[in-house]
PDB file of C-alpha atoms in Angstrom:
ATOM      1  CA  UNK A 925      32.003  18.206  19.856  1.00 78.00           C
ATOM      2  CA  UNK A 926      30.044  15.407  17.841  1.00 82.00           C
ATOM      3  CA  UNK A 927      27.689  18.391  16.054  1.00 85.00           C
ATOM      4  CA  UNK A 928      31.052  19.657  14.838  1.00 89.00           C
ATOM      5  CA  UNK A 929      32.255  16.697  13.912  1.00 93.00           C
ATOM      6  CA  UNK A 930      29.166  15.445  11.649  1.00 93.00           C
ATOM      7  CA  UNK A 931      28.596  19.163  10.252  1.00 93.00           C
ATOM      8  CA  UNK A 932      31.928  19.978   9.290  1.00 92.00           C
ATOM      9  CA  UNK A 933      34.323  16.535   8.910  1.00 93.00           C
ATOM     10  CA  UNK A 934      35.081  15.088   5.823  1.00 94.00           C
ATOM     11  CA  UNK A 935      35.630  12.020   7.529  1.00 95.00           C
ATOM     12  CA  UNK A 936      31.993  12.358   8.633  1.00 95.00           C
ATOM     13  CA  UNK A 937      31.059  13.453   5.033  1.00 95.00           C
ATOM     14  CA  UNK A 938      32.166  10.142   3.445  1.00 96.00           C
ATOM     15  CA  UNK A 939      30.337   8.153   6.140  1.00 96.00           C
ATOM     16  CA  UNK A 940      27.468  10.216   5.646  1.00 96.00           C
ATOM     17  CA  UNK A 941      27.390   9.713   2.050  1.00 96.00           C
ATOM     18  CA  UNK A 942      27.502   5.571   2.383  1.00 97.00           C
ATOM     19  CA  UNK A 943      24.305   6.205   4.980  1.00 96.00           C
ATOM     20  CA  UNK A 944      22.826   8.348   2.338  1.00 97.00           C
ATOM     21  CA  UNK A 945      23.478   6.215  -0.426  1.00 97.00           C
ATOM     22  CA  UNK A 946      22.275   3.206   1.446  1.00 97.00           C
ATOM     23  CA  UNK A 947      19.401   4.491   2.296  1.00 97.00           C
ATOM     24  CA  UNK A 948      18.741   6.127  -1.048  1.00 98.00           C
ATOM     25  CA  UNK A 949      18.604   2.986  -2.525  1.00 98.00           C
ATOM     26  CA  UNK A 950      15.997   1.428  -0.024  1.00 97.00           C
ATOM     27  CA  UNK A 951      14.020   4.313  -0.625  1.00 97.00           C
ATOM     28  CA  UNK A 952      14.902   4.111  -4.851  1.00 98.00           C
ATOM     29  CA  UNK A 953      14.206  -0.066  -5.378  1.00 97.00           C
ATOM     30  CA  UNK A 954      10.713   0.465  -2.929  1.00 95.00           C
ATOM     31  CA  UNK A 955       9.351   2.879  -5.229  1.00 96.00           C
ATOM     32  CA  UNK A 956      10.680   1.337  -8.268  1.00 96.00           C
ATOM     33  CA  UNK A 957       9.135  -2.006  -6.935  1.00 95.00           C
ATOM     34  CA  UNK A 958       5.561  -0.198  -6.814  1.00 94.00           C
ATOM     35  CA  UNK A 959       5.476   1.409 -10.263  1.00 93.00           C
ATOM     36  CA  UNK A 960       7.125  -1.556 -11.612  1.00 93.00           C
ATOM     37  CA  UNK A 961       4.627  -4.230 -10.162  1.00 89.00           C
ATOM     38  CA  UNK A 962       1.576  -3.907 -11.672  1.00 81.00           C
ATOM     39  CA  UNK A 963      -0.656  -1.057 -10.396  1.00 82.00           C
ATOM     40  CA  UNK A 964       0.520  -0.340  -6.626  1.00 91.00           C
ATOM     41  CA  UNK A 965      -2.809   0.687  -4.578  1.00 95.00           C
ATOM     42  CA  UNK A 966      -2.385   1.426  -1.010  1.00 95.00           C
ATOM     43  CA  UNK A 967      -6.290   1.064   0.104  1.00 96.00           C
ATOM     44  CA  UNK A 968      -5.408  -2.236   1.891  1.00 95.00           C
ATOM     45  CA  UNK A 969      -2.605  -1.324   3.470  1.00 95.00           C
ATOM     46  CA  UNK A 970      -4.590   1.784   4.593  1.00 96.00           C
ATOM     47  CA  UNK A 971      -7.723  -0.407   5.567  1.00 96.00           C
ATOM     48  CA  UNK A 972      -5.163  -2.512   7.401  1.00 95.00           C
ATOM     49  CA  UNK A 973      -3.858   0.006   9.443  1.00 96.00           C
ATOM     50  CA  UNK A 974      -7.613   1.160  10.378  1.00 96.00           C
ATOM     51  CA  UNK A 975      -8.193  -2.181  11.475  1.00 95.00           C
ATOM     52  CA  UNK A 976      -5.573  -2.495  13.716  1.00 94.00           C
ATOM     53  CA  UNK A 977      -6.388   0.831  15.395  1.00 93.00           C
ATOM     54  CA  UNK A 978      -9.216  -1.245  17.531  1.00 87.00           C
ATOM     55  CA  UNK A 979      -9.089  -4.440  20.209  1.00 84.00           C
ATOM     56  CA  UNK A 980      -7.174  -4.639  23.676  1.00 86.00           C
ATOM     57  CA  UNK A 981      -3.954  -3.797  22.496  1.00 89.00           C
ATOM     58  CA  UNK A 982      -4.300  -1.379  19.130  1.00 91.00           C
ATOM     59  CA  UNK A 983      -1.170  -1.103  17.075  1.00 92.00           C
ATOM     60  CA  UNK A 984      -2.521   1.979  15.374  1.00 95.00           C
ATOM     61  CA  UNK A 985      -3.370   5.222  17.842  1.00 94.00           C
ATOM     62  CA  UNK A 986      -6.999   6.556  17.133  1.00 94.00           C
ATOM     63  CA  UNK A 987      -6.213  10.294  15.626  1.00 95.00           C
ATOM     64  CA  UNK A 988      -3.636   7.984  13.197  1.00 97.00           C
ATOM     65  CA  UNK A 989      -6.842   5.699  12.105  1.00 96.00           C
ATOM     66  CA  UNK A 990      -9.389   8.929  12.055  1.00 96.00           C
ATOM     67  CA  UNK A 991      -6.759  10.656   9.735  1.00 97.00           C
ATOM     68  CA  UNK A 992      -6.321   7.735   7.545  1.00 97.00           C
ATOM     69  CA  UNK A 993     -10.124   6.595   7.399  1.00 97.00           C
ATOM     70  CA  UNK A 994     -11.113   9.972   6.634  1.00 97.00           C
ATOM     71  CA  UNK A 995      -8.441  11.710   4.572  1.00 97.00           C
ATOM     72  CA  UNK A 996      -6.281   8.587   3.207  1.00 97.00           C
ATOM     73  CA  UNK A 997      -9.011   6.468   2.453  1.00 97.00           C
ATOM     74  CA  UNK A 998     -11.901   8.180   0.265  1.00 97.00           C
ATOM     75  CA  UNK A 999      -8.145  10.078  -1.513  1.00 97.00           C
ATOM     76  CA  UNK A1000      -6.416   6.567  -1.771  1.00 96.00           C
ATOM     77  CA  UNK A1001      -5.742   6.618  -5.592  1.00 95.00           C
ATOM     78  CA  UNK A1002      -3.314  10.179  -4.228  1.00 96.00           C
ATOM     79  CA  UNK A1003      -1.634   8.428  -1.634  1.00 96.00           C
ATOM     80  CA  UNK A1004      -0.370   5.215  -4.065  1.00 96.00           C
ATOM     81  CA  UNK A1005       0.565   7.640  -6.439  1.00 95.00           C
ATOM     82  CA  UNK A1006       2.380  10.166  -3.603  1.00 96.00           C
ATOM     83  CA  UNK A1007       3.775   7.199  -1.796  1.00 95.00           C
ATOM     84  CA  UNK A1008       5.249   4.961  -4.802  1.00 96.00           C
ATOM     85  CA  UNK A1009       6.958   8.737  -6.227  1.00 96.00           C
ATOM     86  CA  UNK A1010       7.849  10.063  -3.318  1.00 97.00           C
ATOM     87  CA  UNK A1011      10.095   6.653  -2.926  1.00 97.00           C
ATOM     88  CA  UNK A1012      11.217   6.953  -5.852  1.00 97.00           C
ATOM     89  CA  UNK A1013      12.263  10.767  -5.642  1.00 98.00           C
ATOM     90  CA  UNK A1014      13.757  10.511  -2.333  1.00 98.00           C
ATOM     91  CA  UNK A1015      15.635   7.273  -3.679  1.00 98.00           C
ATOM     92  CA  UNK A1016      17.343   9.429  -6.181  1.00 98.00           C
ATOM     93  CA  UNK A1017      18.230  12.383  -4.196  1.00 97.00           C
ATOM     94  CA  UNK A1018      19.850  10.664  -1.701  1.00 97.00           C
ATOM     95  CA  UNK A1019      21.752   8.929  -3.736  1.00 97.00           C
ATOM     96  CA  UNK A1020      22.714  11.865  -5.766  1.00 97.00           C
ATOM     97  CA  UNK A1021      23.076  13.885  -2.667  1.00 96.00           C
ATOM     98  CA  UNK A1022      20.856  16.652  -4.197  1.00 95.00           C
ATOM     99  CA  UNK A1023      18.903  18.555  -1.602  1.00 95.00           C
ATOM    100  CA  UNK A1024      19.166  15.959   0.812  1.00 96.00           C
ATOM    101  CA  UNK A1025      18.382  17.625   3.437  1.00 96.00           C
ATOM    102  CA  UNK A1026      14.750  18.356   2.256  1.00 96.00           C
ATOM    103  CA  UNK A1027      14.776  14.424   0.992  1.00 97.00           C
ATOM    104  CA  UNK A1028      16.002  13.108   4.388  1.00 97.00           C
ATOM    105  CA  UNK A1029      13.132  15.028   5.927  1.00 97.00           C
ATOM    106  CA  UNK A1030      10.247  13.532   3.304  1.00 97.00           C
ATOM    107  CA  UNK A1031      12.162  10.365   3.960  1.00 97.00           C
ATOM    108  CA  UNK A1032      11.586  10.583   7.630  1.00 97.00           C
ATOM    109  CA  UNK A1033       8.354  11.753   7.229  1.00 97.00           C
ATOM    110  CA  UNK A1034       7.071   8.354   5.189  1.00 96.00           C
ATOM    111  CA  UNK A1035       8.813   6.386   7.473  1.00 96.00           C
ATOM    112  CA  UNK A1036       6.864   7.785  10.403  1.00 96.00           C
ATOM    113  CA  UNK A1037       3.594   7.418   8.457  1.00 95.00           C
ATOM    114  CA  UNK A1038       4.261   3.889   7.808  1.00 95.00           C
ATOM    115  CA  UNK A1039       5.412   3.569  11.648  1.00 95.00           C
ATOM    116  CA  UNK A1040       1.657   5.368  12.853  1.00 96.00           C
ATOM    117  CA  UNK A1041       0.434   2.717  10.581  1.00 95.00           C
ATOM    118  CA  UNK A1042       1.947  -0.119  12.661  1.00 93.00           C
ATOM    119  CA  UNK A1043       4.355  -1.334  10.287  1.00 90.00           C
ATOM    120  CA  UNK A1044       7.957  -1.856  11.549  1.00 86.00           C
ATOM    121  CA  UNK A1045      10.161  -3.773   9.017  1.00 88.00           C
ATOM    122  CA  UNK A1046      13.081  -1.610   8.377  1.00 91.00           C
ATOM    123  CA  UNK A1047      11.413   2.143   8.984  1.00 92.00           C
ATOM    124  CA  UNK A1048      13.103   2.525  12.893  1.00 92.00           C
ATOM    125  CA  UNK A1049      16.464   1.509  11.047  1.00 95.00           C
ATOM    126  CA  UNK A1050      15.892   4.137   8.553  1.00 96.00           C
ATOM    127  CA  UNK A1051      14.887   6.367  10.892  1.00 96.00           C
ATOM    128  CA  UNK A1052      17.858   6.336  13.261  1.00 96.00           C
ATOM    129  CA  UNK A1053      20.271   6.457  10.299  1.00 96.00           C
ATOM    130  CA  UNK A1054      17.967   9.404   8.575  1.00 97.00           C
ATOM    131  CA  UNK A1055      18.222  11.527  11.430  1.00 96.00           C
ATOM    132  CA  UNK A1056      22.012  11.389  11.361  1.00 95.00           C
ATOM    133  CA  UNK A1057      21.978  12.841   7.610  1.00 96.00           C
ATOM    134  CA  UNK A1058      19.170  15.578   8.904  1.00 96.00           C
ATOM    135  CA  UNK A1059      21.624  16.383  11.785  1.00 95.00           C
ATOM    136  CA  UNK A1060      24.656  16.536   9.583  1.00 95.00           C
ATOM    137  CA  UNK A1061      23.234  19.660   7.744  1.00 91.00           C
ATOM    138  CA  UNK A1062      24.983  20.111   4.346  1.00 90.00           C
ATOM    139  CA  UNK A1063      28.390  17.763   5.250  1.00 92.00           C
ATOM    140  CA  UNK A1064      25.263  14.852   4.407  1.00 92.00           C
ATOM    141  CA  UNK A1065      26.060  16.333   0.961  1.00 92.00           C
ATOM    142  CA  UNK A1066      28.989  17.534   0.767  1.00 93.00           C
ATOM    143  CA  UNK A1067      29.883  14.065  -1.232  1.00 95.00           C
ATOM    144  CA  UNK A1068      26.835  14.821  -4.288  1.00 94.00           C
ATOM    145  CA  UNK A1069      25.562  17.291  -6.208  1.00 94.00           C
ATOM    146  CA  UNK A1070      24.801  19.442  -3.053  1.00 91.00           C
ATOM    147  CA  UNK A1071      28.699  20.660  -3.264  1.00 91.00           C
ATOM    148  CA  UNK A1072      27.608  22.322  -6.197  1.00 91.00           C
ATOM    149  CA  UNK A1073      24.214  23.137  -6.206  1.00 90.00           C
ATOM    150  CA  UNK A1074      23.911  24.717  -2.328  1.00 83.00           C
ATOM    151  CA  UNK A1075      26.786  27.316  -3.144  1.00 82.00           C
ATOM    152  CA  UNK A1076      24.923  28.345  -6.421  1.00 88.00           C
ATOM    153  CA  UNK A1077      21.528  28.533  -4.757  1.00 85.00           C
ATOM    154  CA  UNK A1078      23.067  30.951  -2.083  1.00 84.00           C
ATOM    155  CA  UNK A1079      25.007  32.715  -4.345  1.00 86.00           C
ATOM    156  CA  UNK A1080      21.876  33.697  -6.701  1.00 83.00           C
ATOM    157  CA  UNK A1081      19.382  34.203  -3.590  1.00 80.00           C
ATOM    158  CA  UNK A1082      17.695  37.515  -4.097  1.00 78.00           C
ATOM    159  CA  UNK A1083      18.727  40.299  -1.606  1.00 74.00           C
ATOM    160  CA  UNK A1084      16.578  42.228  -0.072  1.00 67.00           C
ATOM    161  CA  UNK A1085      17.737  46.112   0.570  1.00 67.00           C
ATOM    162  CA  UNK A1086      17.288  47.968   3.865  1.00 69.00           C
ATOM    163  CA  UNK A1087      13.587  48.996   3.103  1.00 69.00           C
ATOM    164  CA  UNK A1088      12.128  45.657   2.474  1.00 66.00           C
ATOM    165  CA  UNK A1089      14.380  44.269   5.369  1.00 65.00           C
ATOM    166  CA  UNK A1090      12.392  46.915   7.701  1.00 68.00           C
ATOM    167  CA  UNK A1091       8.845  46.457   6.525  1.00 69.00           C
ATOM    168  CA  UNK A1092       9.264  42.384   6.809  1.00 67.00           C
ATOM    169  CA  UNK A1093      10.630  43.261  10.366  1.00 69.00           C
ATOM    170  CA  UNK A1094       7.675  45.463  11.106  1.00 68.00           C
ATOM    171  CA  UNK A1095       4.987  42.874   9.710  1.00 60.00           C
TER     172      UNK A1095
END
């Protein structure tokens, strides 16, 4: 009963779309705050997290800190730059409600990095209210470009006949 309601209301829709927009612009002034500010460089707040992977209590899991000390670190210059974008393109999806689904789910995604990185702030807020949008399925936006763009994507997909249809089957 509450899947149908937040997949196919429109009450749920407009809801949805003040969650999305909300959250669009967290996601939208972040971003814009780290290309804005002066050269945003994420190897402290990387180093950071390593740090507080050791000690009696570690805020940071191990396989977090081995993944971040040996991928995020020595590529840290690709992470600012992937981190302060991907805010900023997320930001403006959601608000504009285009493919929001696949932006919810990057949005998610960052806020779980930055969660395995033992920052709270306002990432388990935004991840409670993200997963709401991800469970809505298109209704999330029905209210933004989505109402336009999902029914011409689907409506231009390329069909496949019978034969290719039975040799993907077989594979």
């Amino acid at each position: 009963m509450m899947n149908n309601f937040i997949r196919k209301s429109s009450v749920a829709a407009a809801i949805l779309a003040f969650l999305r927009v909300y959250l669009g612009y967290q996601w939208l002034t972040g971003g814009w705050g780290k290309l804005t500010g002066g050269g945003f460089d994420a190897t402290g707040f990387i180093q950071g997290a390593i740090n507080s992977a050791g000690g009696d209590h570690p805020a940071v899991q191990s396989w977090w800190a081995t993944f971040l000390e040996t991928v995020a670190l020595p590529n840290a210059g690709l992470f600012s730059f992937m981190v302060m974008w991907g805010e900023i393109l997320v930001g403006a999806a959601l608000i504009l409600g285009i493919f929001t689904n696949f932006a919810a789910l990057m949005a998610i995604t960052m806020n779980f990095a930055f969660l395995f990185s033992g920052t709270v702030s306002t990432n388990a807020q935004m991840v409670l209210l993200t997963v709401f949008i991800i469970a809505a399925g298109y209704n999330a936006g029905r209210f933004g470009v989505d109402r336009w763009v999902v029914p011409f994507l689907k409506s231009h997909k390329p069909r496949r006949n019978k034969k290719e249809k039975k040799e993907l089957a077989v594979a």
